[in-house]
Coordinates of C-alpha atoms in Angstrom, one line a residue:
M190 CA 59.8 -20.1 -51.1
V191 CA 60.7 -23.8 -50.5
L192 CA 61.2 -25.4 -47.0
P193 CA 64.1 -24.9 -44.7
S194 CA 66.2 -27.6 -44.2
T195 CA 65.3 -28.0 -40.8
L196 CA 62.4 -26.8 -38.6
P197 CA 63.1 -23.8 -36.4
T198 CA 63.6 -23.4 -33.0
P199 CA 60.5 -23.0 -30.4
R200 CA 61.6 -19.8 -29.1
T201 CA 59.2 -19.8 -26.1
P202 CA 61.5 -18.7 -22.8
D203 CA 61.8 -21.1 -19.7
P204 CA 58.6 -20.9 -17.8
Q205 CA 60.5 -20.9 -14.4
Q206 CA 62.5 -18.4 -15.2
A207 CA 59.3 -15.8 -15.5
P208 CA 59.5 -13.3 -12.8
S209 CA 56.7 -14.3 -10.1
L210 CA 53.2 -12.6 -9.7
R211 CA 51.0 -13.7 -7.0
W212 CA 47.7 -15.3 -8.2
G213 CA 43.9 -15.5 -7.4
I214 CA 41.7 -17.9 -8.7
L215 CA 38.1 -17.2 -9.1
G216 CA 36.3 -20.2 -9.5
T217 CA 36.9 -23.6 -8.7
G218 CA 35.7 -25.9 -11.2
W219 CA 37.4 -27.9 -13.6
I220 CA 39.4 -25.5 -15.9
A221 CA 40.6 -23.8 -12.7
R222 CA 42.0 -27.3 -11.5
Q223 CA 43.7 -27.5 -14.4
F224 CA 45.5 -24.2 -14.6
T225 CA 46.2 -24.2 -11.4
T226 CA 47.8 -28.1 -11.4
A227 CA 49.5 -26.1 -14.8
L228 CA 50.8 -23.2 -12.6
Q229 CA 52.4 -24.9 -9.9
A230 CA 54.1 -28.2 -11.8
H231 CA 55.8 -25.8 -14.4
T232 CA 56.4 -22.0 -13.3
A233 CA 57.6 -20.0 -9.9
Q234 CA 54.4 -18.4 -10.2
R235 CA 52.4 -18.0 -6.8
V236 CA 48.7 -19.3 -6.6
V237 CA 48.0 -17.1 -3.3
A238 CA 44.6 -17.1 -3.0
V239 CA 40.9 -18.6 -4.3
G240 CA 37.3 -17.4 -4.1
S241 CA 34.1 -19.1 -4.8
R242 CA 30.6 -18.7 -4.5
S243 CA 31.2 -20.9 -1.0
Q244 CA 33.2 -21.0 1.6
E245 CA 33.2 -24.6 1.8
S246 CA 34.3 -25.3 -2.1
A247 CA 37.0 -22.5 -1.7
H248 CA 38.4 -24.3 1.2
R249 CA 38.5 -27.6 -0.7
F250 CA 40.0 -26.0 -3.3
A251 CA 42.6 -24.3 -1.4
A252 CA 43.6 -27.4 0.8
Q253 CA 44.0 -29.5 -2.5
F254 CA 46.1 -27.0 -3.7
G255 CA 48.0 -25.7 -0.8
I256 CA 47.0 -22.3 -1.3
G257 CA 46.5 -20.2 1.9
R258 CA 43.7 -17.9 2.0
A259 CA 40.2 -19.0 0.7
H260 CA 37.6 -16.7 0.5
P261 CA 33.8 -17.5 0.2
S262 CA 33.0 -14.8 -2.3
Y263 CA 34.3 -13.6 -5.6
D264 CA 34.2 -10.1 -4.0
A265 CA 36.6 -10.8 -1.2
L266 CA 39.1 -12.6 -3.5
V267 CA 39.3 -9.5 -6.2
A268 CA 39.7 -7.2 -2.6
D269 CA 42.8 -9.3 -1.5
G270 CA 45.5 -6.8 -1.6
E271 CA 48.5 -9.7 -1.7
V272 CA 47.0 -10.4 -4.9
D273 CA 48.4 -9.4 -8.4
V274 CA 46.0 -11.0 -10.6
I275 CA 43.1 -12.5 -11.1
Y276 CA 42.4 -16.0 -13.1
V277 CA 38.7 -15.7 -14.1
A278 CA 37.2 -19.6 -14.2
T279 CA 34.1 -19.2 -14.1
P280 CA 31.2 -20.4 -17.2
H281 CA 31.3 -18.4 -19.8
N282 CA 27.9 -16.3 -19.3
H283 CA 30.1 -14.8 -15.7
H284 CA 33.2 -14.0 -17.5
H285 CA 32.1 -10.7 -18.7
P286 CA 31.0 -9.4 -14.9
D287 CA 33.4 -11.3 -12.9
A288 CA 36.9 -9.9 -15.4
L289 CA 34.7 -6.3 -14.7
R290 CA 34.8 -6.8 -11.1
A291 CA 38.5 -8.0 -10.9
I292 CA 39.2 -4.8 -13.1
A293 CA 37.6 -2.5 -11.2
A294 CA 39.6 -3.1 -8.2
G295 CA 42.3 -2.5 -10.1
K296 CA 43.9 -6.4 -10.7
H297 CA 45.5 -7.7 -13.7
V298 CA 43.2 -10.0 -15.1
L299 CA 43.1 -13.3 -17.4
I300 CA 40.0 -14.3 -18.4
E301 CA 39.5 -18.4 -19.6
K302 CA 38.5 -18.3 -23.0
P303 CA 35.9 -17.2 -24.6
I304 CA 36.5 -14.0 -23.1
A305 CA 32.9 -12.8 -23.2
L306 CA 29.6 -13.7 -24.9
N307 CA 30.3 -11.3 -27.5
A308 CA 32.4 -8.8 -29.3
D309 CA 30.6 -5.7 -27.5
Q310 CA 31.3 -7.7 -24.0
A311 CA 35.0 -8.3 -24.9
R312 CA 35.3 -4.4 -26.4
D313 CA 33.9 -3.8 -22.9
I314 CA 36.8 -5.3 -20.8
Q315 CA 39.0 -3.8 -23.1
R316 CA 38.0 -0.3 -22.2
A317 CA 37.2 -1.0 -18.8
A318 CA 41.4 -2.3 -18.4
H319 CA 42.5 0.3 -20.7
E320 CA 40.7 3.2 -18.3
R321 CA 41.9 1.3 -14.8
G322 CA 45.5 0.5 -16.4
V323 CA 45.9 -3.0 -15.6
M324 CA 46.0 -5.7 -18.3
A325 CA 43.4 -7.9 -19.4
M326 CA 44.1 -10.9 -21.9
E327 CA 42.0 -13.6 -22.8
A328 CA 43.5 -17.5 -21.7
L329 CA 43.9 -19.1 -25.3
W330 CA 46.3 -21.3 -24.3
T331 CA 47.0 -22.4 -27.7
F332 CA 48.7 -19.5 -29.3
F333 CA 51.3 -19.3 -26.4
L334 CA 52.4 -23.3 -26.6
P335 CA 56.0 -23.8 -28.0
K336 CA 54.9 -25.8 -31.4
F337 CA 52.7 -23.0 -32.1
D338 CA 55.7 -20.5 -31.9
V339 CA 57.8 -23.0 -34.7
V340 CA 54.3 -22.3 -36.8
R341 CA 54.7 -18.7 -35.9
Q342 CA 58.0 -18.6 -37.5
L343 CA 57.3 -20.6 -41.0
L344 CA 54.5 -18.5 -41.8
A345 CA 56.9 -15.1 -41.0
D346 CA 59.4 -16.9 -43.1
G347 CA 57.0 -17.5 -45.8
A348 CA 57.8 -21.2 -46.1
L349 CA 54.5 -22.1 -47.0
G350 CA 53.8 -19.3 -50.1
Q351 CA 50.9 -17.6 -50.3
I352 CA 48.0 -19.0 -48.1
H353 CA 45.2 -20.2 -49.7
T354 CA 43.0 -22.1 -46.7
V355 CA 42.6 -22.8 -43.1
L356 CA 41.1 -26.5 -42.5
A357 CA 39.6 -26.5 -38.8
D358 CA 37.8 -28.9 -36.4
H359 CA 36.9 -29.3 -33.4
G360 CA 34.1 -32.0 -32.3
Q361 CA 33.6 -33.8 -28.7
Y362 CA 31.2 -36.1 -27.0
F363 CA 29.5 -35.1 -23.6
E364 CA 27.1 -37.0 -21.5
P365 CA 23.8 -35.4 -21.8
D366 CA 24.2 -33.9 -18.1
H367 CA 27.2 -31.7 -18.8
R368 CA 27.1 -28.1 -18.6
I369 CA 28.1 -27.5 -22.2
L370 CA 24.8 -28.6 -23.2
R371 CA 22.6 -26.1 -20.9
R372 CA 21.4 -23.2 -22.3
D373 CA 21.5 -21.5 -19.2
L374 CA 25.1 -21.7 -19.2
A375 CA 25.6 -20.4 -22.8
G376 CA 26.3 -23.9 -23.8
G377 CA 26.4 -25.3 -27.4
P378 CA 29.8 -25.5 -29.4
M379 CA 30.0 -22.4 -30.2
L380 CA 32.1 -20.3 -27.3
D381 CA 33.6 -23.9 -26.4
L382 CA 34.8 -25.4 -28.9
M383 CA 34.4 -23.0 -32.3
T384 CA 36.6 -20.4 -30.3
Y385 CA 39.7 -22.6 -31.5
P386 CA 39.4 -22.8 -35.0
A387 CA 37.9 -19.6 -35.2
S388 CA 41.1 -18.4 -33.8
L389 CA 43.2 -20.3 -36.0
A390 CA 41.5 -18.8 -38.9
N391 CA 42.0 -15.1 -37.6
W392 CA 45.3 -15.4 -36.3
V393 CA 46.6 -16.9 -39.9
L394 CA 44.4 -14.9 -42.4
G395 CA 42.9 -11.9 -40.2
A396 CA 39.4 -10.9 -40.1
P397 CA 37.2 -12.4 -42.9
S398 CA 35.3 -10.2 -45.2
E399 CA 32.6 -12.3 -45.1
V400 CA 30.6 -15.0 -42.8
I401 CA 28.9 -18.0 -43.8
A402 CA 27.2 -19.9 -41.4
R403 CA 24.8 -23.4 -40.7
S404 CA 23.9 -25.0 -37.7
T405 CA 22.4 -28.5 -36.7
W406 CA 20.4 -27.8 -33.2
A407 CA 20.5 -30.5 -30.5
S408 CA 17.7 -31.2 -28.3
S409 CA 18.6 -29.6 -25.2
Q410 CA 17.8 -26.5 -27.1
V411 CA 20.9 -25.3 -27.3
T412 CA 23.4 -25.9 -31.3
G413 CA 24.4 -29.3 -32.0
Q414 CA 27.1 -28.2 -34.7
T415 CA 28.0 -25.3 -36.6
A416 CA 30.0 -25.2 -39.9
I417 CA 31.4 -21.6 -40.7
M418 CA 32.7 -20.8 -44.1
L419 CA 35.0 -17.2 -44.0
G420 CA 36.1 -14.9 -47.0
H421 CA 39.4 -13.4 -47.0
D422 CA 41.4 -11.2 -48.4
Q423 CA 43.2 -12.7 -52.0
G424 CA 40.1 -15.1 -52.2
A425 CA 41.3 -17.1 -49.3
Q426 CA 39.1 -19.4 -47.2
S427 CA 38.4 -20.9 -44.3
L428 CA 36.3 -23.9 -43.7
L429 CA 35.5 -24.2 -39.7
H430 CA 33.4 -26.7 -37.6
S431 CA 32.4 -27.5 -34.0
S432 CA 30.4 -29.8 -32.8
V433 CA 29.0 -31.5 -29.1
L434 CA 26.8 -34.6 -31.0
S435 CA 30.3 -36.4 -31.9
R436 CA 34.1 -37.1 -31.3
T437 CA 35.8 -35.6 -34.5
P438 CA 39.0 -35.4 -35.9
T439 CA 40.0 -32.2 -34.7
T440 CA 42.5 -31.8 -37.2
A441 CA 43.8 -28.3 -38.8
A442 CA 46.0 -27.7 -41.8
I443 CA 47.1 -24.2 -43.1
C444 CA 47.4 -24.6 -46.4
G445 CA 49.6 -22.6 -49.1
S446 CA 50.7 -22.1 -52.6
E447 CA 54.4 -24.0 -51.7
G448 CA 53.6 -26.1 -48.6
M449 CA 50.9 -27.3 -45.9
I450 CA 51.3 -27.6 -42.4
T451 CA 48.7 -30.4 -40.8
F452 CA 48.2 -30.9 -37.3
E453 CA 47.6 -33.8 -35.4
P454 CA 44.6 -33.8 -33.2
D455 CA 43.6 -32.2 -30.8
F456 CA 45.5 -29.2 -32.9
Y457 CA 45.1 -27.1 -30.5
M458 CA 46.7 -28.8 -27.8
P459 CA 50.4 -29.6 -27.2
G460 CA 51.5 -32.1 -29.6
N461 CA 52.4 -32.7 -33.3
F462 CA 52.9 -31.0 -36.7
T463 CA 54.0 -31.6 -40.1
V464 CA 54.9 -29.5 -42.9
S465 CA 55.2 -30.9 -46.4
D466 CA 55.8 -29.7 -50.0
H467 CA 54.5 -30.4 -52.9
T468 CA 57.4 -33.0 -53.9
G469 CA 56.2 -34.5 -50.6
R470 CA 59.3 -33.8 -48.5
A471 CA 58.5 -33.3 -45.3
L472 CA 59.5 -32.1 -42.0
H473 CA 57.8 -33.2 -38.5
F474 CA 57.7 -31.8 -34.9
T475 CA 56.9 -33.8 -32.2
E476 CA 56.7 -33.0 -28.5
P477 CA 55.0 -34.6 -25.8
L478 CA 50.9 -34.9 -25.4
L479 CA 50.8 -33.1 -22.4
A480 CA 46.9 -31.6 -22.5
H481 CA 45.9 -28.9 -20.3
T482 CA 48.1 -29.7 -17.3
G483 CA 51.4 -29.5 -19.9
G484 CA 50.3 -26.5 -21.5
L485 CA 48.5 -24.3 -19.6
H486 CA 51.2 -22.3 -17.9
F487 CA 52.5 -21.0 -20.9
Q488 CA 50.2 -18.0 -21.1
A489 CA 50.3 -17.4 -17.3
V490 CA 53.8 -16.4 -17.9
D491 CA 53.8 -14.7 -20.8
M492 CA 51.4 -12.4 -18.6
A493 CA 53.9 -12.2 -15.6
R494 CA 56.7 -11.3 -18.0
R495 CA 54.9 -8.0 -19.8
I496 CA 53.3 -7.1 -16.5
I497 CA 56.6 -6.8 -14.5
A498 CA 57.8 -5.2 -17.7
G499 CA 55.2 -2.5 -17.6
E500 CA 53.2 -4.1 -20.3
L501 CA 49.2 -3.8 -20.8
V502 CA 48.8 -5.9 -24.4
S503 CA 50.3 -9.3 -25.2
A504 CA 51.9 -9.3 -28.6
I505 CA 50.8 -12.8 -28.9
R506 CA 47.4 -12.9 -27.9
P507 CA 46.5 -9.1 -28.1
L508 CA 43.1 -8.2 -26.8
Q509 CA 42.2 -7.0 -30.5
E510 CA 42.4 -10.8 -32.0
S511 CA 39.8 -11.9 -29.4
I512 CA 37.9 -9.2 -29.9
Q513 CA 37.8 -9.9 -34.1
T514 CA 37.8 -13.7 -32.7
M515 CA 34.3 -12.9 -31.3
A516 CA 32.9 -11.0 -33.9
V517 CA 33.5 -13.9 -36.3
M518 CA 31.3 -15.9 -34.1
D519 CA 28.7 -12.6 -33.8
D520 CA 27.9 -12.9 -37.0
A521 CA 27.9 -16.8 -37.4
R522 CA 25.4 -17.0 -34.6
R523 CA 23.1 -14.1 -36.0
Q524 CA 23.0 -16.0 -39.4
I525 CA 21.9 -19.7 -37.2
G526 CA 19.8 -17.8 -34.8
E527 CA 21.4 -18.5 -31.7
V528 CA 20.9 -16.1 -28.8
Y529 CA 22.4 -16.2 -25.1
D530 CA 19.9 -15.8 -22.0
E531 CA 21.8 -12.7 -21.3
E532 CA 21.6 -11.2 -25.0
R533 CA 18.1 -11.3 -25.1

């Protein structure tokens, strides 16, 4: 297979044309603000309610975004009869119970990544959603971005030949008081940062047959950086890295027998990539570097379209892929001795 003369066009539908659902925001932290900003700026979705652990926090969030109802508890939010779908934006170790809370109330649920602490919790969410007849999806926004639909088409067309290697890195610097360094919030790079490299490897090459992990611990009783090597079918490998000790390149590459895709930083966000062959011929994809507020809405409108169509699984990010990613990280954590408090 040779490179096409031009890159495919993203097939991502216009977010403004997606059918409108009524959204409730569970949690009022940084990612909840980014998500709500993106939804209100780029879609016809309606954010009608917010729930927090305190009335003051809920009122403050509602006032900032012009939301009509502010609930003083998560239970009050999920019981709101005017809400169709709940976005779970609480800390990692609360995703599982908060998702189950929404599902039990009969609400569709979009759960901020990682979907849970481990694969068993993710399977629990999948099972509960199936039994209740609602849609549950992990909010891993990366694969819903237009640039990844172009990559999806290149891979489907075999433009890179046989894929041999996936390389992916994600490292950020954090101040000492950041939540990611707190053991009681399931901190460390694994769930927050490694989710992106591990998901990319699983998306491109499928579930691995071998996982090898090594880690360096930080001083705050969480891991500081972790490297993972995955073995896949036909000898393919993935080399993954994540760190909260320092800023790292946060780039990625998909390497095949006929060509290579290289992503500019930050690879998991809206941005640019290059596809090239062995002759040096290259094609460049560019899009505005809009970060979270320019990209978080694509996952929401995909979910809205599927719910209105009576579908309970996203073809872009099915729950099974989320479970497979968690299973990879579970295996890595077993090797490095990382156990979250809720698992003890």
